[in-house]
PDB file of C-alpha atoms and ligand atoms in Angstrom:
ATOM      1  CA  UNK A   1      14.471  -1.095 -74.209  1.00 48.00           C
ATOM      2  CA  UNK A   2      13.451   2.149 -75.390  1.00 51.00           C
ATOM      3  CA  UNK A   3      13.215   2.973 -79.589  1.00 76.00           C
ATOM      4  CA  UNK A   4      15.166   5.607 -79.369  1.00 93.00           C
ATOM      5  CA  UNK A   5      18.143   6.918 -81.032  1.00 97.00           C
ATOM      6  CA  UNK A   6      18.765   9.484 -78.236  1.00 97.00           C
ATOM      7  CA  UNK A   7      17.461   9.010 -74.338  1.00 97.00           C
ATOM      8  CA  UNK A   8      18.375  11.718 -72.145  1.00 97.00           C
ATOM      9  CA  UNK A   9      16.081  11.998 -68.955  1.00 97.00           C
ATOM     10  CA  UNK A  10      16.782  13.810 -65.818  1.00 97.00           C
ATOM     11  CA  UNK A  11      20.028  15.434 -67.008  1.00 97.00           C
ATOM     12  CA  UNK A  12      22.307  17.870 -64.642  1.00 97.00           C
ATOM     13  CA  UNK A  13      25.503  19.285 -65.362  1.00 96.00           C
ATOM     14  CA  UNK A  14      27.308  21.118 -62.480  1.00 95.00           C
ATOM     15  CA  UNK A  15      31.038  22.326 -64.168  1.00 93.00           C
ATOM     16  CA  UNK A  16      31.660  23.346 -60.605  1.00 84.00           C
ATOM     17  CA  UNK A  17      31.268  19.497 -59.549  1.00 70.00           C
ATOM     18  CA  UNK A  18      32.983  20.216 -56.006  1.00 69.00           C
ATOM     19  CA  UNK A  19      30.667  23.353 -54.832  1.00 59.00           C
ATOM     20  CA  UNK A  20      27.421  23.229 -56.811  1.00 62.00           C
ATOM     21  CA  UNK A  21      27.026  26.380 -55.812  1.00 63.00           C
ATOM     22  CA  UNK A  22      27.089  27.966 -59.114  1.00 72.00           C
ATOM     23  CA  UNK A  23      24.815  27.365 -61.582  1.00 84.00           C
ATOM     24  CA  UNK A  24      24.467  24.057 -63.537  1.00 93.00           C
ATOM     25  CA  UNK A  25      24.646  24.616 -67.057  1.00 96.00           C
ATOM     26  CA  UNK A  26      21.812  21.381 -67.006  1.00 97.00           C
ATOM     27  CA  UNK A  27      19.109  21.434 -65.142  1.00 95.00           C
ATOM     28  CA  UNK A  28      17.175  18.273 -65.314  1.00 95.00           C
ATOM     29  CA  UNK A  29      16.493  18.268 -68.793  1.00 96.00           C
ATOM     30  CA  UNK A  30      14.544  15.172 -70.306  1.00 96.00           C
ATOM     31  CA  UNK A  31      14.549  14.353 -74.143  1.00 96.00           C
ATOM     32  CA  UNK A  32      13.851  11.649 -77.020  1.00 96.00           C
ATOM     33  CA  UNK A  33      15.031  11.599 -80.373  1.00 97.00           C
ATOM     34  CA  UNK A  34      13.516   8.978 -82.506  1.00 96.00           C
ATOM     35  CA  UNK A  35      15.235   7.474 -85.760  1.00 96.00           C
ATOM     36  CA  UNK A  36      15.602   9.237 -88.884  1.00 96.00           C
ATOM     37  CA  UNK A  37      14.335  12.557 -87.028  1.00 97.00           C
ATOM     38  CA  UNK A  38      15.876  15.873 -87.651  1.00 97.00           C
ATOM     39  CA  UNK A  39      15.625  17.958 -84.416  1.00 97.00           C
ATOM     40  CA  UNK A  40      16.376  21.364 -84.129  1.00 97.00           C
ATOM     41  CA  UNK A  41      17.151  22.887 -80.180  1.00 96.00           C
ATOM     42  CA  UNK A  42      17.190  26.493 -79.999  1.00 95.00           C
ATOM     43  CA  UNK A  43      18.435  28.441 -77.433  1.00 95.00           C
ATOM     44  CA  UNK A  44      20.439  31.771 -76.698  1.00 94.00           C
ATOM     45  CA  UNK A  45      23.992  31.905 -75.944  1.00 94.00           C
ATOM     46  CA  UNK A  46      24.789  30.187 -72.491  1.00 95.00           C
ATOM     47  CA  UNK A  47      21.564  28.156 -72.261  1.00 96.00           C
ATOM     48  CA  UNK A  48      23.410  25.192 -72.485  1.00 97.00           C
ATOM     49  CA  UNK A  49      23.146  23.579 -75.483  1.00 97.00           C
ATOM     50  CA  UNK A  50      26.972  22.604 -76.517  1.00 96.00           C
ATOM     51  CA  UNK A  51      26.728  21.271 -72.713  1.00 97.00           C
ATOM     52  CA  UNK A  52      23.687  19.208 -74.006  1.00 97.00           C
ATOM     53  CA  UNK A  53      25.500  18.001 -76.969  1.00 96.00           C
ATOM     54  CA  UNK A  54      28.908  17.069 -75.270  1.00 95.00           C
ATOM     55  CA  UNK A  55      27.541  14.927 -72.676  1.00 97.00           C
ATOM     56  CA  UNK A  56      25.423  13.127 -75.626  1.00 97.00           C
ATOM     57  CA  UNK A  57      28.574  12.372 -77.454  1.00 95.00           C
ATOM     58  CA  UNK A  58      30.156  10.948 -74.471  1.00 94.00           C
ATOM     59  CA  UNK A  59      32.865  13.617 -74.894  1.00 92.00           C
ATOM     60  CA  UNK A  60      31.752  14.846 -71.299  1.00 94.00           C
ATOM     61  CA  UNK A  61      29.750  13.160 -68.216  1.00 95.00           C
ATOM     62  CA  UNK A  62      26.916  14.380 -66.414  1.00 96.00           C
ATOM     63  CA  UNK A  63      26.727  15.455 -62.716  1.00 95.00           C
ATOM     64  CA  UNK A  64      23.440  13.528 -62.539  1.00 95.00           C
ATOM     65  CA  UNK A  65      20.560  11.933 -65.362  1.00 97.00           C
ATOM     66  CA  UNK A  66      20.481   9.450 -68.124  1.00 98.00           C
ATOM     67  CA  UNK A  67      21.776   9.332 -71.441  1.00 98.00           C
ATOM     68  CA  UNK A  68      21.179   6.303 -73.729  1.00 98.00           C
ATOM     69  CA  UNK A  69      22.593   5.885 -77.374  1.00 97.00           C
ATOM     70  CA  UNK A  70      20.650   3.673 -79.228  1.00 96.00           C
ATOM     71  CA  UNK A  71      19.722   2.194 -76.202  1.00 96.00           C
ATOM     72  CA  UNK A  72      23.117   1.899 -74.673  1.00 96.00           C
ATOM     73  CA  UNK A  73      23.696   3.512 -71.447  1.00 97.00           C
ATOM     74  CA  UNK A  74      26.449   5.683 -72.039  1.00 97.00           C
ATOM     75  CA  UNK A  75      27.909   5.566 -67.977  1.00 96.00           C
ATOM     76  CA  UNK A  76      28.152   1.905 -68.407  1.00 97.00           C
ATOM     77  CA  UNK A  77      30.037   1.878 -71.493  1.00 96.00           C
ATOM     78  CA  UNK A  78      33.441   3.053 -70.040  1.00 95.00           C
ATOM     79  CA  UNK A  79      35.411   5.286 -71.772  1.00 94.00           C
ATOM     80  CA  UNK A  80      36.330   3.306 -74.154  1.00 96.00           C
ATOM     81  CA  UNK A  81      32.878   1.948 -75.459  1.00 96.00           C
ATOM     82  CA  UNK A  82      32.211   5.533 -75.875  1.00 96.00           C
ATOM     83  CA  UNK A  83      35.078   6.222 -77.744  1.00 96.00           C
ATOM     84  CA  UNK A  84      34.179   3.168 -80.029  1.00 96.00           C
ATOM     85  CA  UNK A  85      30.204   4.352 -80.313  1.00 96.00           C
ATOM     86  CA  UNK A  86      31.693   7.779 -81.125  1.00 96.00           C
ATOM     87  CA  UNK A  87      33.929   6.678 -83.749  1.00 96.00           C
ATOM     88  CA  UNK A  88      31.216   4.143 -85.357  1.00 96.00           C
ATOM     89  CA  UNK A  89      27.875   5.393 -84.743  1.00 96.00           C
ATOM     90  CA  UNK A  90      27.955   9.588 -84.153  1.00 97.00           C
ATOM     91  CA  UNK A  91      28.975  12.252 -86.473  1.00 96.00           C
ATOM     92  CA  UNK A  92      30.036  15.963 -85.919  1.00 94.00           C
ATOM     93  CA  UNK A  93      29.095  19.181 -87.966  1.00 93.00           C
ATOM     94  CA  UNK A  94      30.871  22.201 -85.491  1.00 89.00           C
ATOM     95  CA  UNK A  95      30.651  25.942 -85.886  1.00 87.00           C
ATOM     96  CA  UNK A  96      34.015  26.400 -87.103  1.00 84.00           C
ATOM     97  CA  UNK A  97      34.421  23.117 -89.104  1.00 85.00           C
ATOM     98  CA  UNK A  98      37.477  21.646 -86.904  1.00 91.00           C
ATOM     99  CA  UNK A  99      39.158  20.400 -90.406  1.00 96.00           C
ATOM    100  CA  UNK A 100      43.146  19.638 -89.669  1.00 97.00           C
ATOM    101  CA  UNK A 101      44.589  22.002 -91.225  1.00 97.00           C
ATOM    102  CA  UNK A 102      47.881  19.999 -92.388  1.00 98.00           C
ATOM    103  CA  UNK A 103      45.577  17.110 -93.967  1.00 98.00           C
ATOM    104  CA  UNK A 104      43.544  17.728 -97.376  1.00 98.00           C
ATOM    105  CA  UNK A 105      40.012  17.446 -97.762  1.00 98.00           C
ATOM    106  CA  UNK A 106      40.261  13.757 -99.101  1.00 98.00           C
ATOM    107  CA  UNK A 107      42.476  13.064 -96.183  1.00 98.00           C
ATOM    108  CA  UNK A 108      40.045  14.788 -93.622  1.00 98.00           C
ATOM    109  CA  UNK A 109      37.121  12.634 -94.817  1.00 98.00           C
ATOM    110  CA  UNK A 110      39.469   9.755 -94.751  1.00 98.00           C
ATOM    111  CA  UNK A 111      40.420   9.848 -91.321  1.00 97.00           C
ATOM    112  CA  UNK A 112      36.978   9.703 -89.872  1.00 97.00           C
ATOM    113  CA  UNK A 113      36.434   6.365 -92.126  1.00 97.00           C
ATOM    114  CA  UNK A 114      39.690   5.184 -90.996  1.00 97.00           C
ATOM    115  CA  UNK A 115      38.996   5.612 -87.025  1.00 96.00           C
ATOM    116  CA  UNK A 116      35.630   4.037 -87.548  1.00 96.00           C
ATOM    117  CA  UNK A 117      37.612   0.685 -88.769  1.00 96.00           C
ATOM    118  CA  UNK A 118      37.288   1.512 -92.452  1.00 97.00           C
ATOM    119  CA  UNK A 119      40.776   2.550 -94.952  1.00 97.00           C
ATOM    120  CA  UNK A 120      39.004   3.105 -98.093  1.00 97.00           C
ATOM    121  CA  UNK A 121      39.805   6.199-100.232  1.00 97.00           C
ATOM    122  CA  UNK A 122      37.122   5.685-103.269  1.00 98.00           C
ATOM    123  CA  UNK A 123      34.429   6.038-100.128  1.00 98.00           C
ATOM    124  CA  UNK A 124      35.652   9.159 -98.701  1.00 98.00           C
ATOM    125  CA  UNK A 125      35.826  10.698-103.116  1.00 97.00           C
ATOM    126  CA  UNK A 126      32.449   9.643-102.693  1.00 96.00           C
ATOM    127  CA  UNK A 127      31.897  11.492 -99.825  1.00 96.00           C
ATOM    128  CA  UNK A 128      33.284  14.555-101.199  1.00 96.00           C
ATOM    129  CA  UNK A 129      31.404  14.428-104.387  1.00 95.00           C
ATOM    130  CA  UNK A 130      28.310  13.817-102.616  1.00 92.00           C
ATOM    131  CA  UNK A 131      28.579  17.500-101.115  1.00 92.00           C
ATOM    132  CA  UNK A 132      29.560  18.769-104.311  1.00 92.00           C
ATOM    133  CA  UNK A 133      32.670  19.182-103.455  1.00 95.00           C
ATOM    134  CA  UNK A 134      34.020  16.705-106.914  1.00 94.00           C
ATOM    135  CA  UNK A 135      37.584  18.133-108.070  1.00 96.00           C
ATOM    136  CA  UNK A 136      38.124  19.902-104.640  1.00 97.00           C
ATOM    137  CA  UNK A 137      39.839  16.686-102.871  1.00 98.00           C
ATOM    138  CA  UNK A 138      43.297  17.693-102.616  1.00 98.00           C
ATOM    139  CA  UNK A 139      42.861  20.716-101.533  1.00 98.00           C
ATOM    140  CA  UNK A 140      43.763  22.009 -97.981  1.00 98.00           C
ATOM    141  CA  UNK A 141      41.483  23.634 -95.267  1.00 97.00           C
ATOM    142  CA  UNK A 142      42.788  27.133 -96.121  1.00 97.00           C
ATOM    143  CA  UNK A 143      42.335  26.774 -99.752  1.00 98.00           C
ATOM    144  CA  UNK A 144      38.687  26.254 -99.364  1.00 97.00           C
ATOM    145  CA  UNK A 145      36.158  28.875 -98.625  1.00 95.00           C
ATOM    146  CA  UNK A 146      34.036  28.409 -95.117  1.00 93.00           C
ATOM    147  CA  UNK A 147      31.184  26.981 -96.950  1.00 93.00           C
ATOM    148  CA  UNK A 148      33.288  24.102 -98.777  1.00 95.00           C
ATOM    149  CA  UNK A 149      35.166  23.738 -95.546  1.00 95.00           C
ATOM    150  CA  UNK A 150      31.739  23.445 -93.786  1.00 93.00           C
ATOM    151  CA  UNK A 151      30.947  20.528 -96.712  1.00 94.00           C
ATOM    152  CA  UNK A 152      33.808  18.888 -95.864  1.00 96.00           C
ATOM    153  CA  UNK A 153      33.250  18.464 -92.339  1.00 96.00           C
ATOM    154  CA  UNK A 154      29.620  17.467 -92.996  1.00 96.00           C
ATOM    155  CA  UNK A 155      31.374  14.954 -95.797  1.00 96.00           C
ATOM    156  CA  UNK A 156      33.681  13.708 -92.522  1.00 97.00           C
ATOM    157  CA  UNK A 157      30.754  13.430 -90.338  1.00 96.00           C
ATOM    158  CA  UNK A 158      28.751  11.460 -93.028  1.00 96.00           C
ATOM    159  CA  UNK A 159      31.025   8.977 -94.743  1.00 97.00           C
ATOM    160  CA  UNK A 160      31.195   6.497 -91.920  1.00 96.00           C
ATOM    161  CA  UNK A 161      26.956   6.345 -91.962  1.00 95.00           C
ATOM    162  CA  UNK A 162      26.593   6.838 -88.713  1.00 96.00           C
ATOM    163  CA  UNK A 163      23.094   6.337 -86.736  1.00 96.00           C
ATOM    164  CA  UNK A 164      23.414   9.942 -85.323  1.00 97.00           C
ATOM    165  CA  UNK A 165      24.570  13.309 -86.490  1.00 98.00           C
ATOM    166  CA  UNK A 166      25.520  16.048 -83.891  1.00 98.00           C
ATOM    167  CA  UNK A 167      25.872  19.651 -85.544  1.00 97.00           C
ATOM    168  CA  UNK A 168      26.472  22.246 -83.051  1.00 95.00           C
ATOM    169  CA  UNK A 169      25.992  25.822 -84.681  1.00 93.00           C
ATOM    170  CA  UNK A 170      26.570  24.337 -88.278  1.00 93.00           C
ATOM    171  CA  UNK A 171      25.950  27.746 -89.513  1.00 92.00           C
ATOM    172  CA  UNK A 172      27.124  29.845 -87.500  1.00 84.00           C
ATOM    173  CA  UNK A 173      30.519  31.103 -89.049  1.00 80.00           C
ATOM    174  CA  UNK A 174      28.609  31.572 -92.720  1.00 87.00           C
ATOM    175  CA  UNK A 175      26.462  34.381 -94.315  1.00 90.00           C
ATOM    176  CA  UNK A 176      22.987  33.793 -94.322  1.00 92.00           C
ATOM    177  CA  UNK A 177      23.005  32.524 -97.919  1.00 91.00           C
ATOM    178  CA  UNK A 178      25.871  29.809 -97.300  1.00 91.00           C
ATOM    179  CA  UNK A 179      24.040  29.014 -94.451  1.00 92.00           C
ATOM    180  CA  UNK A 180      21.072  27.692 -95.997  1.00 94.00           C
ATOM    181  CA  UNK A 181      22.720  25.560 -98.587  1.00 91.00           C
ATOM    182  CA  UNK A 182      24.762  24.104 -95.497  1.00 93.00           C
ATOM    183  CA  UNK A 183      21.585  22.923 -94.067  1.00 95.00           C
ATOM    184  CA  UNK A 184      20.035  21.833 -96.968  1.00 95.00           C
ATOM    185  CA  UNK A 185      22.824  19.459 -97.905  1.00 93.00           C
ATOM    186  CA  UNK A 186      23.016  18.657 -93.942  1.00 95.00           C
ATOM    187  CA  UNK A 187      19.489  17.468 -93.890  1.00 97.00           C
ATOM    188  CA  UNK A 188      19.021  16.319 -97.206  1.00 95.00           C
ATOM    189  CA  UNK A 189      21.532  13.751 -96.935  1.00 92.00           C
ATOM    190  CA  UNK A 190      20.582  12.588 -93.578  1.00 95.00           C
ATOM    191  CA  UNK A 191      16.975  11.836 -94.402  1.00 96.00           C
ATOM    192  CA  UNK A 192      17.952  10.098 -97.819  1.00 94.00           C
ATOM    193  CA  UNK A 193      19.437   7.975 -95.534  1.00 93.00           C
ATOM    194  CA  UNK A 194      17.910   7.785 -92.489  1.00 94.00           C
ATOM    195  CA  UNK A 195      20.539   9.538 -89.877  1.00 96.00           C
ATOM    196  CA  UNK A 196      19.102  11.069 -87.289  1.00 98.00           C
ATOM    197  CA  UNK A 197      20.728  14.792 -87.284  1.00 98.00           C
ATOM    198  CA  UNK A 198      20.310  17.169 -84.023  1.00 98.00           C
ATOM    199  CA  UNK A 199      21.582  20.657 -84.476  1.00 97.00           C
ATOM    200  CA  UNK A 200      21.626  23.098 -81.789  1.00 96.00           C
ATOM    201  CA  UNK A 201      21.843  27.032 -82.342  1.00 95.00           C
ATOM    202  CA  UNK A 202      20.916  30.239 -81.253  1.00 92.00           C
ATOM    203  CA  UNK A 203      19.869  31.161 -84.736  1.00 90.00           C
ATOM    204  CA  UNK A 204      16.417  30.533 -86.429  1.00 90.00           C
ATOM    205  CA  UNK A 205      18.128  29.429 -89.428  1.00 92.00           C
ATOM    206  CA  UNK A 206      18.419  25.786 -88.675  1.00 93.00           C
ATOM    207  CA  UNK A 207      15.201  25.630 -87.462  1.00 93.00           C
ATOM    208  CA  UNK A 208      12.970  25.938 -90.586  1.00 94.00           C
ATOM    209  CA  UNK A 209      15.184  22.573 -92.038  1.00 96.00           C
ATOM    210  CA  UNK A 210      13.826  20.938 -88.952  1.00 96.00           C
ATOM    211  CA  UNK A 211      10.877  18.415 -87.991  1.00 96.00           C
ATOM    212  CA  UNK A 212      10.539  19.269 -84.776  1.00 95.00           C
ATOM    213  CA  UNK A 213      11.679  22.473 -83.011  1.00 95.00           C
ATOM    214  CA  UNK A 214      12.473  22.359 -78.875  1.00 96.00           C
ATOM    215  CA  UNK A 215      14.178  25.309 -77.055  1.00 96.00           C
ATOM    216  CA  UNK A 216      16.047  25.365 -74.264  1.00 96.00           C
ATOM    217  CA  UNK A 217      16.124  27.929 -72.072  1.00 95.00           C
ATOM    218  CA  UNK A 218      18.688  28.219 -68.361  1.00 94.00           C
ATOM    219  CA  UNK A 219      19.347  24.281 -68.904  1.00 95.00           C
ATOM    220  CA  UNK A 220      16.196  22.908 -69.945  1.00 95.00           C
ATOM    221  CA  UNK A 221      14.797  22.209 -72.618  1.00 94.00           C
ATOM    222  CA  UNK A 222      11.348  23.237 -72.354  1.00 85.00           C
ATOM    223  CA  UNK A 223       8.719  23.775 -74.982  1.00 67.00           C
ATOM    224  CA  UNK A 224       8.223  23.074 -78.220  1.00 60.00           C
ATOM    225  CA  UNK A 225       7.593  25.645 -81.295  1.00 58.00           C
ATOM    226  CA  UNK A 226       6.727  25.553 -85.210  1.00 52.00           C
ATOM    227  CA  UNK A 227       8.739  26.966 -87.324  1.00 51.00           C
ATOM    228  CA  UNK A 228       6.469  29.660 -88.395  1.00 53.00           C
ATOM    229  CA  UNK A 229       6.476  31.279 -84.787  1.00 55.00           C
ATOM    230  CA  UNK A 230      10.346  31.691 -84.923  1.00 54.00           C
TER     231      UNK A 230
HETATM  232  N1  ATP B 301      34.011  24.019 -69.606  1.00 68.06           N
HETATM  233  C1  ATP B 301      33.216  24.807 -68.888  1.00 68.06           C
HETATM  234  N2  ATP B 301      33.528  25.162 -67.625  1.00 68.06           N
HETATM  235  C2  ATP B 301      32.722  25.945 -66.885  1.00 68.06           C
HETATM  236  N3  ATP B 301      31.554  26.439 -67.318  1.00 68.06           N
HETATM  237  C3  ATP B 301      31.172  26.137 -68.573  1.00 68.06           C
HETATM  238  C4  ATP B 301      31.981  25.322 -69.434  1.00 68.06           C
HETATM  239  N4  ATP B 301      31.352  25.191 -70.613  1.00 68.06           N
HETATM  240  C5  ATP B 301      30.203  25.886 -70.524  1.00 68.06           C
HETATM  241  N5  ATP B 301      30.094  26.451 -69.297  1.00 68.06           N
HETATM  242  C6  ATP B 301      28.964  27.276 -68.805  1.00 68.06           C
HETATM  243  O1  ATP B 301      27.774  26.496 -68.941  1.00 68.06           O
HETATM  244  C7  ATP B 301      26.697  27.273 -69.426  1.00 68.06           C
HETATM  245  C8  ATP B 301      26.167  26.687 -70.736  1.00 68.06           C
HETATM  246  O2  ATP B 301      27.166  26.802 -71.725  1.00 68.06           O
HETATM  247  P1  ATP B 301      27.028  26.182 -73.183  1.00 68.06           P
HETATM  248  O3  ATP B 301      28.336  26.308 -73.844  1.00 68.06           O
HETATM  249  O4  ATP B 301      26.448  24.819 -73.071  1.00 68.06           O
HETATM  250  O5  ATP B 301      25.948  27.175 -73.830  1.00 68.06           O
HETATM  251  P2  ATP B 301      25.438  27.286 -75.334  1.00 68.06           P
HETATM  252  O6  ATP B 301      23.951  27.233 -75.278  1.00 68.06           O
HETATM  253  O7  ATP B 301      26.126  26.288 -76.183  1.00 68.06           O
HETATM  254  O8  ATP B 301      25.889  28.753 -75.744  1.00 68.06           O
HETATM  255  P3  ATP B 301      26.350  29.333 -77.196  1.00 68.06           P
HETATM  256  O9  ATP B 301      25.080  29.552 -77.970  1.00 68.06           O
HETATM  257  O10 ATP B 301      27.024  30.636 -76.840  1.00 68.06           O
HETATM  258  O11 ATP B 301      27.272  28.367 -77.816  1.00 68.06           O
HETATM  259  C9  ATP B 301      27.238  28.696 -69.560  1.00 68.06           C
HETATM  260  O12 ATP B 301      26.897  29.413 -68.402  1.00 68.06           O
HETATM  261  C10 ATP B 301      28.732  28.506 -69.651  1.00 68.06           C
HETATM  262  O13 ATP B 301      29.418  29.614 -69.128  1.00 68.06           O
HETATM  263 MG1   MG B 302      27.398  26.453 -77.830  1.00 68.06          MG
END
C-alpha cells in the first residue's frame, strides 16, 4: 500500500476510445503526490492537464493506467465509491469559480458540507470568514467580484476538510494582483492544515506558491523545474 495521497502510473487517455487514431490527450504519464504537498503542473494550453485532473477526480476514466486515491483504486470503486470519495475526501478550485448562481455564498459553501454528510451552517460562516469573506454571506454570485467569488469556491472546496484539493487554473479569470492573493489564501490554508492541493495552469503564477513544480508537455508529465527558472 503505497503513502500516497495521489498514485497515477501509466496513465492514457484516448477521447476517441473507438479509433485511437487521434491523439491521446494522456500519454502514459506516471505521478505521486505525497500528503500535505502542494504541487504545481504546468503546461500550455492542450497539454492535457484538465484531462489529468478529471480522471483523478473520478469525474472521467482512463483508456489505460492507474489511479489510486489515498490508496484506493479508483476503477474498483464503482461509480458510486467515487462519487462518495469525491464528495468526502476531494475539493475543487476551477477557473471560473462554478458558484450556482441562484444560491448565496453561505448557501454555496453549505452545499458542499451538506453532500459530504454534514448540514451545519455555523461551519460553512466559518468557512467564509476564514477567506475573509465575514459579512459577505448572503450575498449572491453576481454581487461578488471574481476574486470573492474565487474565495468562495476555495471556501466550498475547503469546508468539508478534505484530504485533497484539485484547483484547475485557480487564477486564471483574475488580474495578476487578485491572482496572487487567491493563491496565497489557497495554499495557506491547505498547509495550516495539511490538504494536499494540486493546481494545474499554463501560467507561472501558481507555480512560485508551490513545493514542487512538474510540467507536462503532449500528455506527459515530464520534468521537473524550480521556481526561479520559470
Ligand atoms: N471532451 C473532450 N473530447 C475530445 N477531446 C478533448 C476533450 N477534452 C480535451 N480534449 C483534448 O485533449 C487534449 C488535452 O486537453 P486538456 O483540456 O486536458 O488540456 P489543458 O492542458 O487543460 O489545456 P488548457 O490549458 O487550455 O486548459 C486537447 O488536445 C483537447 O483538445
Ligand atoms: Mg485545462
Amino acid at each position: 500500500m503505497s503513502h500516497a495521497v495521489i498514485k497515477v502510473v501509466d496513465l492514457w487517455k484516448y477521447y476517441d476510445e473507438e479509433g485511437h487514431g487521434g491523439n491521446a490527450a494522456l500519454r502514459g504519464t506516471s505521478l505521486e503526490v505525497r500528503r500535505g504537498e502542494v504541487l504545481a503542473i504546468f503546461g500550455k494550453s492542450g497539454s492535457g492537464k484538465s484531462t489529468l485532473l478529471n480522471l483523478i477526480a473520478g469525474l472521467d476514466r482512463p483508456t489505460r493506467g492507474l489511479i489510486e486515491i489515498e490508496g484506493k483504486n479508483l476503477e474498483t470503486l464503482g461509480e458510486a465509491g467515487r462519487t462518495e470519495l469525491r464528495r468526502t475526501r476531494l475539493g475543487f478550485v476551477f477557473q471560473f469559480f462554478n458558484l450556482i448562481p441562484t444560491l448565496t455564498a453561505l448557501e454555496n459553501v453549505h452545499l458542499s458540507l451538506e453532500l459530504a454528510g454534514i448540514s451545519n451552517l455555523q461551519i460553512a460562516g466559518e468557512a467564509l470568514a476564514g477567506v475573509s469573506l465575514h459579512g459577505k454571506e448572503r450575498r449572491y454570485p453576481h454581487e461578488l467580484s471574481g476574486g470573492e467569488q474565487q474565495r468562495v469556491a476555495i471556501a466550498r472546496a475547503l469546508v468539508k476538510d478534505p484530504a485533497l484539493v484539485l484547483a484547475d487554473e485557480p487564477t486564471g479569470n483574475l488580474d495578476t494582483m487578485t491572482g496572487n492573493q487567491i493563491l496565497k489564501i489557497l495554499t495557506s490554508r491547505c498547509r495550516q492544515t495539511g490538504m494536499t492541493l494540486v493546481m494545474v495552469t499554463h501560467t507561472s503564477l501558481a507555480c512560485h506558491y508551490a513545493d514542487r513544480i512538474l510540467t507536462m508537455v503532449d500528455g506527459i508529465i515530464t520534468d521537473k523545474l524550480n521556481s526561479e527558472e520559470i
